[in-house]
Amino acid sequence: MTAVSPRIGIIGTGAIGGFYGLMLARAGYEVHFLLRSEYAAVREHGLRVHSAVHGSLLLEQPRVYRDASQMPPCDWVLVGAKSTSNEELAPLIAQVAAPGCKVVVLQNGLGVEDDLRPSLPPSIHLLGGLCAICAHRSAPGVVEHQALGGVSLGYHSGPVQDDSHAQLALLNEMVEMFRCANVDSSAMPSLAQARWMKLVWNVPFNGLSALLDAGTEALLGSDDTREQIKAIMQEVCAAAHALGHILPEDFPDKLLMGTARMPDYLPSMYHDRFQRRPMELQAIYAAPLAAAAAAGVCMPRTALLHDLLRFLDRRGR
């Protein structure tokens, strides 16, 4: 193992961890995958991605593990598991991380790095990764990749907390690794702003898809739901503005136009609801609502959506 060829660990080999881990492995990086329920299937059949962008991809013999204690120390750890399992993830990350490890949290929502940081060693660099990707898992070890795939990266905390140049160097190291794997990536000067920008899309589309049993095409095809989506987006932008994150005035319109050009997509919360998994309500709704309230901003449409989703979440489980 050298600085040119770092060892990468993937914690959470679902749609996100599976896609990015496979792409990095195909680029020649040494990638180690932690799995639980899908371990036997991936060990026997490999890890597969059906991609509308890259074609049909198969990693025939991935390095897979059932237990984090069996994994070698990793220089980079990509966390692809949902934020609903973060309480269990911190010990696994600490177990897998080599000294000075860079941990990239590839999760939706706000405050996910804040939740993990207290349980991690101070020597670990904690980064956030915002994935613009349409992907879901269709079977054990099988990922369906419909569109996009870029990752925006920001530094959260760690040994170079007060050194912006060192932070940028670390971010660019991961950016270059992603680009070598044919994944578009960029470094963000403010992780907090990047997370609020992602929330502008996630808050309306994730929640409404789960609530209304509809994909992006149907949601945008109705004047009523399109109007609600834009109003929710504007609420999120107003909250971000109050917290010092100034987003472009036409940002909601650009997101709506970009979504209309995508293939019909069912966001992750839709799959969580209908597969009776916990929905990421804390990170995508409760945390932004609390931050907005602390800044004196009301988000009535977002709050109503959160209340309805909590009802569905409790009923489904």
PDB file of C-alpha atoms in Angstrom:
ATOM      1  CA  MET A   1       0.000   0.000   0.000  1.00  0.00           C
ATOM      2  CA  THR A   2       1.374   3.403  -1.021  1.00  0.00           C
ATOM      3  CA  ALA A   3       0.190   6.978  -1.042  1.00  0.00           C
ATOM      4  CA  VAL A   4      -0.563   6.509  -4.748  1.00  0.00           C
ATOM      5  CA  SER A   5      -2.674   3.416  -4.069  1.00  0.00           C
ATOM      6  CA  PRO A   6      -4.578   3.899  -0.814  1.00  0.00           C
ATOM      7  CA  ARG A   7      -6.691   1.209   0.794  1.00  0.00           C
ATOM      8  CA  ILE A   8     -10.413   2.037   0.747  1.00  0.00           C
ATOM      9  CA  GLY A   9     -13.114   0.600   3.002  1.00  0.00           C
ATOM     10  CA  ILE A  10     -16.828   0.692   2.160  1.00  0.00           C
ATOM     11  CA  ILE A  11     -19.263   0.587   5.085  1.00  0.00           C
ATOM     12  CA  GLY A  12     -22.771   0.097   3.785  1.00  0.00           C
ATOM     13  CA  THR A  13     -22.635  -1.713   0.441  1.00  0.00           C
ATOM     14  CA  GLY A  14     -26.103  -0.793  -0.792  1.00  0.00           C
ATOM     15  CA  ALA A  15     -26.866   1.370  -3.808  1.00  0.00           C
ATOM     16  CA  ILE A  16     -24.448   4.160  -2.853  1.00  0.00           C
ATOM     17  CA  GLY A  17     -21.595   2.148  -1.362  1.00  0.00           C
ATOM     18  CA  GLY A  18     -21.987  -0.547  -3.995  1.00  0.00           C
ATOM     19  CA  PHE A  19     -21.866   1.867  -6.929  1.00  0.00           C
ATOM     20  CA  TYR A  20     -18.928   4.007  -5.796  1.00  0.00           C
ATOM     21  CA  GLY A  21     -17.004   1.050  -4.352  1.00  0.00           C
ATOM     22  CA  LEU A  22     -17.334  -0.875  -7.614  1.00  0.00           C
ATOM     23  CA  MET A  23     -16.247   2.131  -9.684  1.00  0.00           C
ATOM     24  CA  LEU A  24     -13.163   2.680  -7.492  1.00  0.00           C
ATOM     25  CA  ALA A  25     -12.264  -1.024  -7.579  1.00  0.00           C
ATOM     26  CA  ARG A  26     -12.569  -1.102 -11.376  1.00  0.00           C
ATOM     27  CA  ALA A  27     -10.151   1.840 -11.503  1.00  0.00           C
ATOM     28  CA  GLY A  28      -7.545  -0.313  -9.748  1.00  0.00           C
ATOM     29  CA  TYR A  29      -7.939   0.815  -6.146  1.00  0.00           C
ATOM     30  CA  GLU A  30      -7.822  -1.710  -3.318  1.00  0.00           C
ATOM     31  CA  VAL A  31     -11.412  -1.652  -2.030  1.00  0.00           C
ATOM     32  CA  HIS A  32     -12.785  -3.659   0.915  1.00  0.00           C
ATOM     33  CA  PHE A  33     -16.551  -4.041   1.357  1.00  0.00           C
ATOM     34  CA  LEU A  34     -18.364  -4.590   4.669  1.00  0.00           C
ATOM     35  CA  LEU A  35     -21.673  -6.431   4.188  1.00  0.00           C
ATOM     36  CA  ARG A  36     -24.209  -8.131   6.400  1.00  0.00           C
ATOM     37  CA  SER A  37     -27.363  -9.638   4.915  1.00  0.00           C
ATOM     38  CA  GLU A  38     -25.956  -9.561   1.375  1.00  0.00           C
ATOM     39  CA  TYR A  39     -22.569 -11.083   2.192  1.00  0.00           C
ATOM     40  CA  ALA A  40     -23.316 -14.584   0.876  1.00  0.00           C
ATOM     41  CA  ALA A  41     -24.873 -13.320  -2.376  1.00  0.00           C
ATOM     42  CA  VAL A  42     -21.992 -10.942  -3.157  1.00  0.00           C
ATOM     43  CA  ARG A  43     -19.357 -13.500  -2.231  1.00  0.00           C
ATOM     44  CA  GLU A  44     -20.944 -16.047  -4.578  1.00  0.00           C
ATOM     45  CA  HIS A  45     -22.080 -13.859  -7.477  1.00  0.00           C
ATOM     46  CA  GLY A  46     -19.970 -10.702  -7.177  1.00  0.00           C
ATOM     47  CA  LEU A  47     -21.120  -7.090  -7.112  1.00  0.00           C
ATOM     48  CA  ARG A  48     -23.076  -5.908 -10.141  1.00  0.00           C
ATOM     49  CA  VAL A  49     -24.160  -2.474 -11.396  1.00  0.00           C
ATOM     50  CA  HIS A  50     -26.643  -2.098 -14.246  1.00  0.00           C
ATOM     51  CA  SER A  51     -25.822   1.431 -15.376  1.00  0.00           C
ATOM     52  CA  ALA A  52     -27.552   3.543 -17.984  1.00  0.00           C
ATOM     53  CA  VAL A  53     -24.339   5.600 -18.068  1.00  0.00           C
ATOM     54  CA  HIS A  54     -21.528   3.012 -17.894  1.00  0.00           C
ATOM     55  CA  GLY A  55     -23.231  -0.167 -19.117  1.00  0.00           C
ATOM     56  CA  SER A  56     -23.408  -3.493 -17.281  1.00  0.00           C
ATOM     57  CA  LEU A  57     -20.562  -3.755 -14.749  1.00  0.00           C
ATOM     58  CA  LEU A  58     -19.505  -6.756 -12.672  1.00  0.00           C
ATOM     59  CA  LEU A  59     -16.892  -6.952  -9.932  1.00  0.00           C
ATOM     60  CA  GLU A  60     -16.466 -10.723  -9.901  1.00  0.00           C
ATOM     61  CA  GLN A  61     -14.425 -11.248  -6.731  1.00  0.00           C
ATOM     62  CA  PRO A  62     -14.746  -8.216  -4.457  1.00  0.00           C
ATOM     63  CA  ARG A  63     -12.971  -8.224  -1.107  1.00  0.00           C
ATOM     64  CA  VAL A  64     -15.978  -8.758   1.184  1.00  0.00           C
ATOM     65  CA  TYR A  65     -16.335  -9.106   4.964  1.00  0.00           C
ATOM     66  CA  ARG A  66     -19.116  -9.864   7.407  1.00  0.00           C
ATOM     67  CA  ASP A  67     -17.286  -8.360  10.384  1.00  0.00           C
ATOM     68  CA  ALA A  68     -15.374  -5.085  10.576  1.00  0.00           C
ATOM     69  CA  SER A  69     -12.767  -6.745  12.780  1.00  0.00           C
ATOM     70  CA  GLN A  70     -11.744  -8.892   9.798  1.00  0.00           C
ATOM     71  CA  MET A  71     -11.029  -5.884   7.564  1.00  0.00           C
ATOM     72  CA  PRO A  72      -7.518  -4.431   7.183  1.00  0.00           C
ATOM     73  CA  PRO A  73      -6.849  -0.855   8.332  1.00  0.00           C
ATOM     74  CA  CYS A  74      -8.087   1.533   5.632  1.00  0.00           C
ATOM     75  CA  ASP A  75      -6.720   4.927   4.600  1.00  0.00           C
ATOM     76  CA  TRP A  76     -10.132   6.034   3.338  1.00  0.00           C
ATOM     77  CA  VAL A  77     -13.537   4.870   4.537  1.00  0.00           C
ATOM     78  CA  LEU A  78     -16.675   5.650   2.528  1.00  0.00           C
ATOM     79  CA  VAL A  79     -19.881   5.417   4.554  1.00  0.00           C
ATOM     80  CA  GLY A  80     -22.774   4.455   2.281  1.00  0.00           C
ATOM     81  CA  ALA A  81     -25.178   3.228   4.974  1.00  0.00           C
ATOM     82  CA  LYS A  82     -28.303   5.284   5.737  1.00  0.00           C
ATOM     83  CA  SER A  83     -28.148   7.877   8.514  1.00  0.00           C
ATOM     84  CA  THR A  84     -30.756   5.879  10.476  1.00  0.00           C
ATOM     85  CA  SER A  85     -27.949   3.472  11.455  1.00  0.00           C
ATOM     86  CA  ASN A  86     -25.355   6.071  12.500  1.00  0.00           C
ATOM     87  CA  GLU A  87     -25.423   5.063  16.155  1.00  0.00           C
ATOM     88  CA  GLU A  88     -24.134   1.631  15.154  1.00  0.00           C
ATOM     89  CA  LEU A  89     -21.715   2.912  12.502  1.00  0.00           C
ATOM     90  CA  ALA A  90     -19.241   4.892  14.617  1.00  0.00           C
ATOM     91  CA  PRO A  91     -17.653   1.825  16.309  1.00  0.00           C
ATOM     92  CA  LEU A  92     -17.335   0.100  12.915  1.00  0.00           C
ATOM     93  CA  ILE A  93     -15.652   3.150  11.385  1.00  0.00           C
ATOM     94  CA  ALA A  94     -13.206   3.423  14.284  1.00  0.00           C
ATOM     95  CA  GLN A  95     -12.408  -0.283  13.960  1.00  0.00           C
ATOM     96  CA  VAL A  96     -11.649  -0.099  10.239  1.00  0.00           C
ATOM     97  CA  ALA A  97      -9.851   3.279  10.154  1.00  0.00           C
ATOM     98  CA  ALA A  98      -6.059   3.399   9.945  1.00  0.00           C
ATOM     99  CA  PRO A  99      -4.272   6.243  11.812  1.00  0.00           C
ATOM    100  CA  GLY A 100      -5.050   9.501  10.023  1.00  0.00           C
ATOM    101  CA  CYS A 101      -7.869   7.881   8.062  1.00  0.00           C
ATOM    102  CA  LYS A 102     -10.169  10.048   5.951  1.00  0.00           C
ATOM    103  CA  VAL A 103     -13.839   9.142   6.462  1.00  0.00           C
ATOM    104  CA  VAL A 104     -16.322  10.330   3.820  1.00  0.00           C
ATOM    105  CA  VAL A 105     -19.987  10.311   4.880  1.00  0.00           C
ATOM    106  CA  LEU A 106     -22.070   9.706   1.737  1.00  0.00           C
ATOM    107  CA  GLN A 107     -25.423  10.383   3.374  1.00  0.00           C
ATOM    108  CA  ASN A 108     -28.377  12.694   2.864  1.00  0.00           C
ATOM    109  CA  GLY A 109     -29.501  15.280   5.357  1.00  0.00           C
ATOM    110  CA  LEU A 110     -28.136  17.722   7.896  1.00  0.00           C
ATOM    111  CA  GLY A 111     -25.982  17.078  10.969  1.00  0.00           C
ATOM    112  CA  VAL A 112     -24.914  13.556  10.049  1.00  0.00           C
ATOM    113  CA  GLU A 113     -21.221  14.344  10.568  1.00  0.00           C
ATOM    114  CA  ASP A 114     -22.042  16.060  13.894  1.00  0.00           C
ATOM    115  CA  ASP A 115     -23.693  12.833  15.072  1.00  0.00           C
ATOM    116  CA  LEU A 116     -20.668  10.688  14.200  1.00  0.00           C
ATOM    117  CA  ARG A 117     -17.833  12.998  15.261  1.00  0.00           C
ATOM    118  CA  PRO A 118     -17.974  12.526  19.085  1.00  0.00           C
ATOM    119  CA  SER A 119     -17.589   8.750  18.741  1.00  0.00           C
ATOM    120  CA  LEU A 120     -14.567   8.883  16.409  1.00  0.00           C
ATOM    121  CA  PRO A 121     -10.882   9.219  17.344  1.00  0.00           C
ATOM    122  CA  PRO A 122      -9.535  12.779  17.018  1.00  0.00           C
ATOM    123  CA  SER A 123      -6.925  11.595  14.483  1.00  0.00           C
ATOM    124  CA  ILE A 124      -9.653  10.819  11.933  1.00  0.00           C
ATOM    125  CA  HIS A 125     -10.484  13.360   9.236  1.00  0.00           C
ATOM    126  CA  LEU A 126     -14.257  13.558   8.773  1.00  0.00           C
ATOM    127  CA  LEU A 127     -15.547  14.643   5.364  1.00  0.00           C
ATOM    128  CA  GLY A 128     -19.023  14.898   3.881  1.00  0.00           C
ATOM    129  CA  GLY A 129     -19.950  13.694   0.407  1.00  0.00           C
ATOM    130  CA  LEU A 130     -23.066  14.891  -1.436  1.00  0.00           C
ATOM    131  CA  CYS A 131     -24.065  12.394  -4.124  1.00  0.00           C
ATOM    132  CA  ALA A 132     -26.076  13.566  -7.118  1.00  0.00           C
ATOM    133  CA  ILE A 133     -27.121  10.145  -8.357  1.00  0.00           C
ATOM    134  CA  CYS A 134     -30.214   8.177  -9.367  1.00  0.00           C
ATOM    135  CA  ALA A 135     -29.561   4.665  -8.100  1.00  0.00           C
ATOM    136  CA  HIS A 136     -31.257   1.950  -6.075  1.00  0.00           C
ATOM    137  CA  ARG A 137     -30.628  -1.655  -5.123  1.00  0.00           C
ATOM    138  CA  SER A 138     -32.832  -4.130  -7.004  1.00  0.00           C
ATOM    139  CA  ALA A 139     -31.531  -7.382  -5.481  1.00  0.00           C
ATOM    140  CA  PRO A 140     -28.744  -8.509  -3.118  1.00  0.00           C
ATOM    141  CA  GLY A 141     -25.518  -7.248  -4.640  1.00  0.00           C
ATOM    142  CA  VAL A 142     -27.264  -5.630  -7.637  1.00  0.00           C
ATOM    143  CA  VAL A 143     -27.454  -1.845  -8.146  1.00  0.00           C
ATOM    144  CA  GLU A 144     -29.581  -0.103 -10.778  1.00  0.00           C
ATOM    145  CA  HIS A 145     -27.912   3.159 -11.848  1.00  0.00           C
ATOM    146  CA  GLN A 146     -30.316   5.325 -13.862  1.00  0.00           C
ATOM    147  CA  ALA A 147     -28.489   8.648 -14.179  1.00  0.00           C
ATOM    148  CA  LEU A 148     -25.909  11.129 -12.852  1.00  0.00           C
ATOM    149  CA  GLY A 149     -23.324  10.042 -10.253  1.00  0.00           C
ATOM    150  CA  GLY A 150     -21.269  13.086  -9.269  1.00  0.00           C
ATOM    151  CA  VAL A 151     -19.996  13.668  -5.718  1.00  0.00           C
ATOM    152  CA  SER A 152     -19.345  17.049  -4.055  1.00  0.00           C
ATOM    153  CA  LEU A 153     -16.951  16.864  -1.095  1.00  0.00           C
ATOM    154  CA  GLY A 154     -16.454  19.099   1.942  1.00  0.00           C
ATOM    155  CA  TYR A 155     -14.277  18.955   5.064  1.00  0.00           C
ATOM    156  CA  HIS A 156     -16.072  18.719   8.409  1.00  0.00           C
ATOM    157  CA  SER A 157     -13.527  18.196  11.192  1.00  0.00           C
ATOM    158  CA  GLY A 158     -10.265  16.573  12.183  1.00  0.00           C
ATOM    159  CA  PRO A 159      -6.532  17.250  12.559  1.00  0.00           C
ATOM    160  CA  VAL A 160      -6.472  20.041   9.936  1.00  0.00           C
ATOM    161  CA  GLN A 161      -9.585  21.792  11.245  1.00  0.00           C
ATOM    162  CA  ASP A 162      -7.919  25.215  11.087  1.00  0.00           C
ATOM    163  CA  ASP A 163      -5.837  24.734   7.938  1.00  0.00           C
ATOM    164  CA  SER A 164      -7.888  25.420   4.818  1.00  0.00           C
ATOM    165  CA  HIS A 165      -5.006  24.564   2.484  1.00  0.00           C
ATOM    166  CA  ALA A 166      -4.525  21.136   4.076  1.00  0.00           C
ATOM    167  CA  GLN A 167      -8.277  20.548   3.930  1.00  0.00           C
ATOM    168  CA  LEU A 168      -8.347  21.360   0.222  1.00  0.00           C
ATOM    169  CA  ALA A 169      -5.418  19.003  -0.383  1.00  0.00           C
ATOM    170  CA  LEU A 170      -7.306  16.142   1.295  1.00  0.00           C
ATOM    171  CA  LEU A 171     -10.494  16.916  -0.617  1.00  0.00           C
ATOM    172  CA  ASN A 172      -8.627  17.041  -3.914  1.00  0.00           C
ATOM    173  CA  GLU A 173      -7.034  13.681  -3.175  1.00  0.00           C
ATOM    174  CA  MET A 174     -10.502  12.094  -3.023  1.00  0.00           C
ATOM    175  CA  VAL A 175     -11.686  14.161  -5.997  1.00  0.00           C
ATOM    176  CA  GLU A 176      -8.819  12.776  -8.078  1.00  0.00           C
ATOM    177  CA  MET A 177      -9.571   9.209  -6.975  1.00  0.00           C
ATOM    178  CA  PHE A 178     -13.195   9.599  -8.034  1.00  0.00           C
ATOM    179  CA  ARG A 179     -12.208  11.141 -11.360  1.00  0.00           C
ATOM    180  CA  CYS A 180      -9.821   8.252 -12.027  1.00  0.00           C
ATOM    181  CA  ALA A 181     -12.841   5.998 -11.426  1.00  0.00           C
ATOM    182  CA  ASN A 182     -14.861   7.914 -14.056  1.00  0.00           C
ATOM    183  CA  VAL A 183     -16.949   9.658 -11.374  1.00  0.00           C
ATOM    184  CA  ASP A 184     -17.368  13.433 -11.600  1.00  0.00           C
ATOM    185  CA  SER A 185     -16.329  15.105  -8.350  1.00  0.00           C
ATOM    186  CA  SER A 186     -15.486  18.516  -6.912  1.00  0.00           C
ATOM    187  CA  ALA A 187     -14.342  20.087  -3.647  1.00  0.00           C
ATOM    188  CA  MET A 188     -16.784  22.396  -1.856  1.00  0.00           C
ATOM    189  CA  PRO A 189     -15.521  25.327   0.255  1.00  0.00           C
ATOM    190  CA  SER A 190     -18.456  24.951   2.676  1.00  0.00           C
ATOM    191  CA  LEU A 191     -19.831  21.536   3.596  1.00  0.00           C
ATOM    192  CA  ALA A 192     -22.754  23.130   5.465  1.00  0.00           C
ATOM    193  CA  GLN A 193     -23.826  25.110   2.395  1.00  0.00           C
ATOM    194  CA  ALA A 194     -23.499  22.027   0.187  1.00  0.00           C
ATOM    195  CA  ARG A 195     -25.767  20.074   2.543  1.00  0.00           C
ATOM    196  CA  TRP A 196     -28.429  22.789   2.441  1.00  0.00           C
ATOM    197  CA  MET A 197     -28.235  22.851  -1.357  1.00  0.00           C
ATOM    198  CA  LYS A 198     -28.858  19.096  -1.448  1.00  0.00           C
ATOM    199  CA  LEU A 199     -31.775  19.521   0.972  1.00  0.00           C
ATOM    200  CA  VAL A 200     -33.514  21.860  -1.491  1.00  0.00           C
ATOM    201  CA  TRP A 201     -34.110  18.772  -3.674  1.00  0.00           C
ATOM    202  CA  ASN A 202     -34.300  16.071  -1.013  1.00  0.00           C
ATOM    203  CA  VAL A 203     -36.896  17.653   1.247  1.00  0.00           C
ATOM    204  CA  PRO A 204     -39.702  17.867  -1.350  1.00  0.00           C
ATOM    205  CA  PHE A 205     -38.916  14.934  -3.636  1.00  0.00           C
ATOM    206  CA  ASN A 206     -38.007  12.310  -1.040  1.00  0.00           C
ATOM    207  CA  GLY A 207     -41.004  13.054   1.163  1.00  0.00           C
ATOM    208  CA  LEU A 208     -43.625  13.529  -1.530  1.00  0.00           C
ATOM    209  CA  SER A 209     -42.558  10.398  -3.412  1.00  0.00           C
ATOM    210  CA  ALA A 210     -43.029   8.323  -0.242  1.00  0.00           C
ATOM    211  CA  LEU A 211     -46.246  10.059   0.736  1.00  0.00           C
ATOM    212  CA  LEU A 212     -47.917  10.015  -2.683  1.00  0.00           C
ATOM    213  CA  ASP A 213     -46.458   6.759  -4.067  1.00  0.00           C
ATOM    214  CA  ALA A 214     -45.097   8.632  -7.092  1.00  0.00           C
ATOM    215  CA  GLY A 215     -41.853   9.141  -8.968  1.00  0.00           C
ATOM    216  CA  THR A 216     -40.352  12.403 -10.201  1.00  0.00           C
ATOM    217  CA  GLU A 217     -42.171  12.278 -13.537  1.00  0.00           C
ATOM    218  CA  ALA A 218     -45.631  12.075 -11.960  1.00  0.00           C
ATOM    219  CA  LEU A 219     -44.797  14.667  -9.296  1.00  0.00           C
ATOM    220  CA  LEU A 220     -43.669  17.176 -11.920  1.00  0.00           C
ATOM    221  CA  GLY A 221     -46.504  16.272 -14.286  1.00  0.00           C
ATOM    222  CA  SER A 222     -49.148  17.725 -11.987  1.00  0.00           C
ATOM    223  CA  ASP A 223     -49.474  21.496 -11.581  1.00  0.00           C
ATOM    224  CA  ASP A 224     -50.587  21.017  -7.964  1.00  0.00           C
ATOM    225  CA  THR A 225     -47.625  18.908  -6.850  1.00  0.00           C
ATOM    226  CA  ARG A 226     -45.147  20.949  -8.897  1.00  0.00           C
ATOM    227  CA  GLU A 227     -46.362  24.110  -7.140  1.00  0.00           C
ATOM    228  CA  GLN A 228     -45.956  22.438  -3.744  1.00  0.00           C
ATOM    229  CA  ILE A 229     -42.468  21.209  -4.638  1.00  0.00           C
ATOM    230  CA  LYS A 230     -41.348  24.707  -5.583  1.00  0.00           C
ATOM    231  CA  ALA A 231     -42.898  26.211  -2.437  1.00  0.00           C
ATOM    232  CA  ILE A 232     -41.073  23.674  -0.249  1.00  0.00           C
ATOM    233  CA  MET A 233     -37.835  24.376  -2.111  1.00  0.00           C
ATOM    234  CA  GLN A 234     -38.259  28.075  -1.422  1.00  0.00           C
ATOM    235  CA  GLU A 235     -38.793  27.346   2.288  1.00  0.00           C
ATOM    236  CA  VAL A 236     -35.508  25.423   2.406  1.00  0.00           C
ATOM    237  CA  CYS A 237     -33.703  28.217   0.565  1.00  0.00           C
ATOM    238  CA  ALA A 238     -35.078  30.783   3.043  1.00  0.00           C
ATOM    239  CA  ALA A 239     -33.854  28.698   5.988  1.00  0.00           C
ATOM    240  CA  ALA A 240     -30.424  28.327   4.384  1.00  0.00           C
ATOM    241  CA  HIS A 241     -30.286  32.106   3.818  1.00  0.00           C
ATOM    242  CA  ALA A 242     -31.113  32.797   7.467  1.00  0.00           C
ATOM    243  CA  LEU A 243     -28.226  30.539   8.477  1.00  0.00           C
ATOM    244  CA  GLY A 244     -25.771  32.397   6.242  1.00  0.00           C
ATOM    245  CA  HIS A 245     -25.857  30.121   3.192  1.00  0.00           C
ATOM    246  CA  ILE A 246     -26.876  32.280   0.251  1.00  0.00           C
ATOM    247  CA  LEU A 247     -28.208  30.166  -2.603  1.00  0.00           C
ATOM    248  CA  PRO A 248     -28.894  31.510  -6.123  1.00  0.00           C
ATOM    249  CA  GLU A 249     -32.360  33.019  -6.467  1.00  0.00           C
ATOM    250  CA  ASP A 250     -33.171  30.764  -9.414  1.00  0.00           C
ATOM    251  CA  PHE A 251     -31.850  27.608  -7.709  1.00  0.00           C
ATOM    252  CA  PRO A 252     -35.287  25.948  -7.296  1.00  0.00           C
ATOM    253  CA  ASP A 253     -36.143  26.560 -10.961  1.00  0.00           C
ATOM    254  CA  LYS A 254     -32.823  25.060 -12.071  1.00  0.00           C
ATOM    255  CA  LEU A 255     -33.412  21.980  -9.909  1.00  0.00           C
ATOM    256  CA  LEU A 256     -36.908  21.553 -11.333  1.00  0.00           C
ATOM    257  CA  MET A 257     -35.606  21.790 -14.894  1.00  0.00           C
ATOM    258  CA  GLY A 258     -32.786  19.356 -14.160  1.00  0.00           C
ATOM    259  CA  THR A 259     -35.176  16.874 -12.551  1.00  0.00           C
ATOM    260  CA  ALA A 260     -37.523  17.080 -15.538  1.00  0.00           C
ATOM    261  CA  ARG A 261     -34.630  15.979 -17.765  1.00  0.00           C
ATOM    262  CA  MET A 262     -33.876  12.935 -15.603  1.00  0.00           C
ATOM    263  CA  PRO A 263     -35.463   9.532 -16.173  1.00  0.00           C
ATOM    264  CA  ASP A 264     -38.445   8.877 -13.914  1.00  0.00           C
ATOM    265  CA  TYR A 265     -36.877   8.327 -10.497  1.00  0.00           C
ATOM    266  CA  LEU A 266     -38.095   6.952  -7.173  1.00  0.00           C
ATOM    267  CA  PRO A 267     -35.943   8.502  -4.416  1.00  0.00           C
ATOM    268  CA  SER A 268     -34.483   6.512  -1.534  1.00  0.00           C
ATOM    269  CA  MET A 269     -37.254   7.409   0.920  1.00  0.00           C
ATOM    270  CA  TYR A 270     -39.832   5.879  -1.430  1.00  0.00           C
ATOM    271  CA  HIS A 271     -37.963   2.552  -1.311  1.00  0.00           C
ATOM    272  CA  ASP A 272     -37.536   2.811   2.463  1.00  0.00           C
ATOM    273  CA  ARG A 273     -41.253   3.307   2.997  1.00  0.00           C
ATOM    274  CA  PHE A 274     -42.468   0.518   0.761  1.00  0.00           C
ATOM    275  CA  GLN A 275     -39.810  -1.936   1.954  1.00  0.00           C
ATOM    276  CA  ARG A 276     -40.740  -1.074   5.550  1.00  0.00           C
ATOM    277  CA  ARG A 277     -37.328   0.313   6.444  1.00  0.00           C
ATOM    278  CA  PRO A 278     -36.890   3.348   8.724  1.00  0.00           C
ATOM    279  CA  MET A 279     -37.026   6.589   6.752  1.00  0.00           C
ATOM    280  CA  GLU A 280     -34.301   9.210   7.214  1.00  0.00           C
ATOM    281  CA  LEU A 281     -36.640  11.683   8.892  1.00  0.00           C
ATOM    282  CA  GLN A 282     -34.180  13.008  11.454  1.00  0.00           C
ATOM    283  CA  ALA A 283     -31.473  14.027   8.993  1.00  0.00           C
ATOM    284  CA  ILE A 284     -33.683  15.221   6.127  1.00  0.00           C
ATOM    285  CA  TYR A 285     -36.492  16.879   8.134  1.00  0.00           C
ATOM    286  CA  ALA A 286     -36.083  17.157  11.904  1.00  0.00           C
ATOM    287  CA  ALA A 287     -32.534  18.563  11.865  1.00  0.00           C
ATOM    288  CA  PRO A 288     -33.204  21.244   9.181  1.00  0.00           C
ATOM    289  CA  LEU A 289     -36.479  22.216  10.883  1.00  0.00           C
ATOM    290  CA  ALA A 290     -34.671  22.626  14.220  1.00  0.00           C
ATOM    291  CA  ALA A 291     -31.874  24.666  12.629  1.00  0.00           C
ATOM    292  CA  ALA A 292     -34.397  26.911  10.876  1.00  0.00           C
ATOM    293  CA  ALA A 293     -36.416  27.410  14.076  1.00  0.00           C
ATOM    294  CA  ALA A 294     -33.244  28.407  15.943  1.00  0.00           C
ATOM    295  CA  ALA A 295     -32.681  31.057  13.249  1.00  0.00           C
ATOM    296  CA  GLY A 296     -36.272  32.304  13.597  1.00  0.00           C
ATOM    297  CA  VAL A 297     -37.519  30.823  10.311  1.00  0.00           C
ATOM    298  CA  CYS A 298     -40.774  28.879   9.985  1.00  0.00           C
ATOM    299  CA  MET A 299     -41.093  26.088   7.416  1.00  0.00           C
ATOM    300  CA  PRO A 300     -44.807  25.181   7.590  1.00  0.00           C
ATOM    301  CA  ARG A 301     -44.972  23.035   4.441  1.00  0.00           C
ATOM    302  CA  THR A 302     -41.822  21.142   5.419  1.00  0.00           C
ATOM    303  CA  ALA A 303     -43.146  20.659   8.965  1.00  0.00           C
ATOM    304  CA  LEU A 304     -46.448  19.272   7.656  1.00  0.00           C
ATOM    305  CA  LEU A 305     -44.608  16.899   5.338  1.00  0.00           C
ATOM    306  CA  HIS A 306     -42.473  15.753   8.267  1.00  0.00           C
ATOM    307  CA  ASP A 307     -45.541  15.093  10.437  1.00  0.00           C
ATOM    308  CA  LEU A 308     -47.241  13.029   7.726  1.00  0.00           C
ATOM    309  CA  LEU A 309     -44.074  11.023   7.074  1.00  0.00           C
ATOM    310  CA  ARG A 310     -43.663  10.305  10.785  1.00  0.00           C
ATOM    311  CA  PHE A 311     -47.180   8.880  10.799  1.00  0.00           C
ATOM    312  CA  LEU A 312     -46.328   6.643   7.828  1.00  0.00           C
ATOM    313  CA  ASP A 313     -43.012   5.623   9.372  1.00  0.00           C
ATOM    314  CA  ARG A 314     -44.606   4.553  12.680  1.00  0.00           C
ATOM    315  CA  ARG A 315     -47.491   2.795  10.916  1.00  0.00           C
ATOM    316  CA  GLY A 316     -45.207   0.956   8.507  1.00  0.00           C
ATOM    317  CA  ARG A 317     -43.033  -0.458  11.256  1.00  0.00           C
TER     318      ARG A 317
END
